[in-house]
Amino acid sequence: MTWLRERRVALAALTLFTVLAGDAWRNTISWYGWGFVALGIIVLWVLVAVRLRVDLRRIPIALGALLGLMAASIIWSYYPGATAVGLLTTGATAAVGIIMAHTLSLEQLLRALGVALRWIIGLSLAFELVVAAVLQRPVLPLWVSWEEPFPAAFYWSRALLFEGGRIQGIPGNANLLAFAALIAVIVFAIQLAERRVGTAAGWAWLGAALVTLALTRSSTVLVAGLAALAALAVLLLARRLTMRGRLTLYGLTAVAAAGAVTLALVFRESLLGLLGRSDDLTGRLDIWAAVAGLIEQRPVLGWGWVSYWAPWVEPFDDLVIIRGVRYLQAHNAWLDVLLQLGWVGLIVFTILIVTTGARVLSWSVDAPLGDPALTSAVRLLPALLLTVLVVHSLAESRLLIEAGLVLLVYLAVASRVRGVTLPVRTDAGRSASEGRR
């Protein structure tokens, strides 16, 4: 029924807001409050799955294999207690993504993302304006009692809006806010192209997302944005070609991408200088070196799954500390998988990304099978989202947690059905996707 579908979109918007800007909850109502919100969201999605008889086993083989390997790693884990906690959070996050994929169409995902991102962008700009203009001082998260001196990275906002510094918004992190802003640019542009929002409001929100992107000045997100632009050009051209022409285009694109990566490595120092970044990639080289040392000790199956590094167990408690900040991720999702699940896990993870990419590419390029909601611009969303997620994963590990994992799981599962109709039970008790088979 319509009202149920609208409630699912609203729940999806709340979910996406929470996974994209989790620190907005954690910094205001504490970790306990955030845990209560997260638990409530999970329970509501479970109720949706029960009502619509969602079969959580209907997932791609590669995704099932990866989740199974994560669970099995508790057997050889160096830190079984932390692995148990990591499995709980990862399993819950993946389950939400699976249920969303089975109950939300692509058009509904677009709407939910639009709502969540408008709240994130709007609140972030308003928050930074109040901090800079009214409070005129850096702001710490609520519910903390740190004694000075502490690292500047601990501030929720550093009141830099009028000083030319990078804003952090309600996520409390410039890179996370930039990631949300880039997704917002894609979503708002598609909604404008499809006339799903008013012209004035659509352009205003697109402008706000671009302003936010500029104020965060994230090099990683800038590269991801350029990759998304290149992917958009390839997708639009591929739609005009025959299958043979598409295969040629994809091959040339792969060669061009490899060449771009090679040139970036060769001229790394010059490029980082243009971007205003240090030649150690803002400390990432030290992090990667520390992670590589651990990988050498357990190369085949890794140290055991833990998701976000647990700061209370070895070897993560003092593995990387830079300028007083303890880092709890490898700042590269692929290295993190290699560290935690070894080469076996990395192979499975790579298969998941490649197979999802192949299905998403077809989904975004091929003509829809009959759903009027899946119009031309909307179908660009899966490939553009996956492009941003994968490129972003080269310098951040967010693909393995929160928003990155939810979106990856959604794309992996939904792309199997080609996103045309929902693979859930209708009121008549018949699968909506069975009518096409």
mmCIF file with all atom_site columns, C-alpha atoms in Angstrom, residues 37 40 107 142 148 194 197 339 420:
data_model
loop_
_atom_site.group_PDB
_atom_site.id
_atom_site.type_symbol
_atom_site.label_atom_id
_atom_site.label_alt_id
_atom_site.label_comp_id
_atom_site.label_asym_id
_atom_site.label_entity_id
_atom_site.label_seq_id
_atom_site.pdbx_PDB_ins_code
_atom_site.Cartn_x
_atom_site.Cartn_y
_atom_site.Cartn_z
_atom_site.occupancy
_atom_site.B_iso_or_equiv
_atom_site.pdbx_formal_charge
_atom_site.auth_seq_id
_atom_site.auth_comp_id
_atom_site.auth_asym_id
_atom_site.auth_atom_id
_atom_site.pdbx_PDB_model_num
ATOM 1 C CA . VAL A 1 37  ? 18.680 5.108  17.680  1.00 0.00 ? 37  VAL A CA 1
ATOM 2 C CA . GLY A 1 40  ? 15.511 1.184  16.868  1.00 0.00 ? 40  GLY A CA 1
ATOM 3 C CA . GLU A 1 107 ? 13.562 5.532  -7.305  1.00 0.00 ? 107 GLU A CA 1
ATOM 4 C CA . LEU A 1 142 ? 28.666 17.080 24.142  1.00 0.00 ? 142 LEU A CA 1
ATOM 5 C CA . GLU A 1 148 ? 43.565 20.238 27.583  1.00 0.00 ? 148 GLU A CA 1
ATOM 6 C CA . GLU A 1 194 ? 14.181 14.123 -13.818 1.00 0.00 ? 194 GLU A CA 1
ATOM 7 C CA . VAL A 1 197 ? 11.925 18.532 -7.369  1.00 0.00 ? 197 VAL A CA 1
ATOM 8 C CA . LEU A 1 339 ? 44.818 -7.137 7.223   1.00 0.00 ? 339 LEU A CA 1
ATOM 9 C CA . VAL A 1 420 ? 13.058 -2.990 -11.960 1.00 0.00 ? 420 VAL A CA 1
#
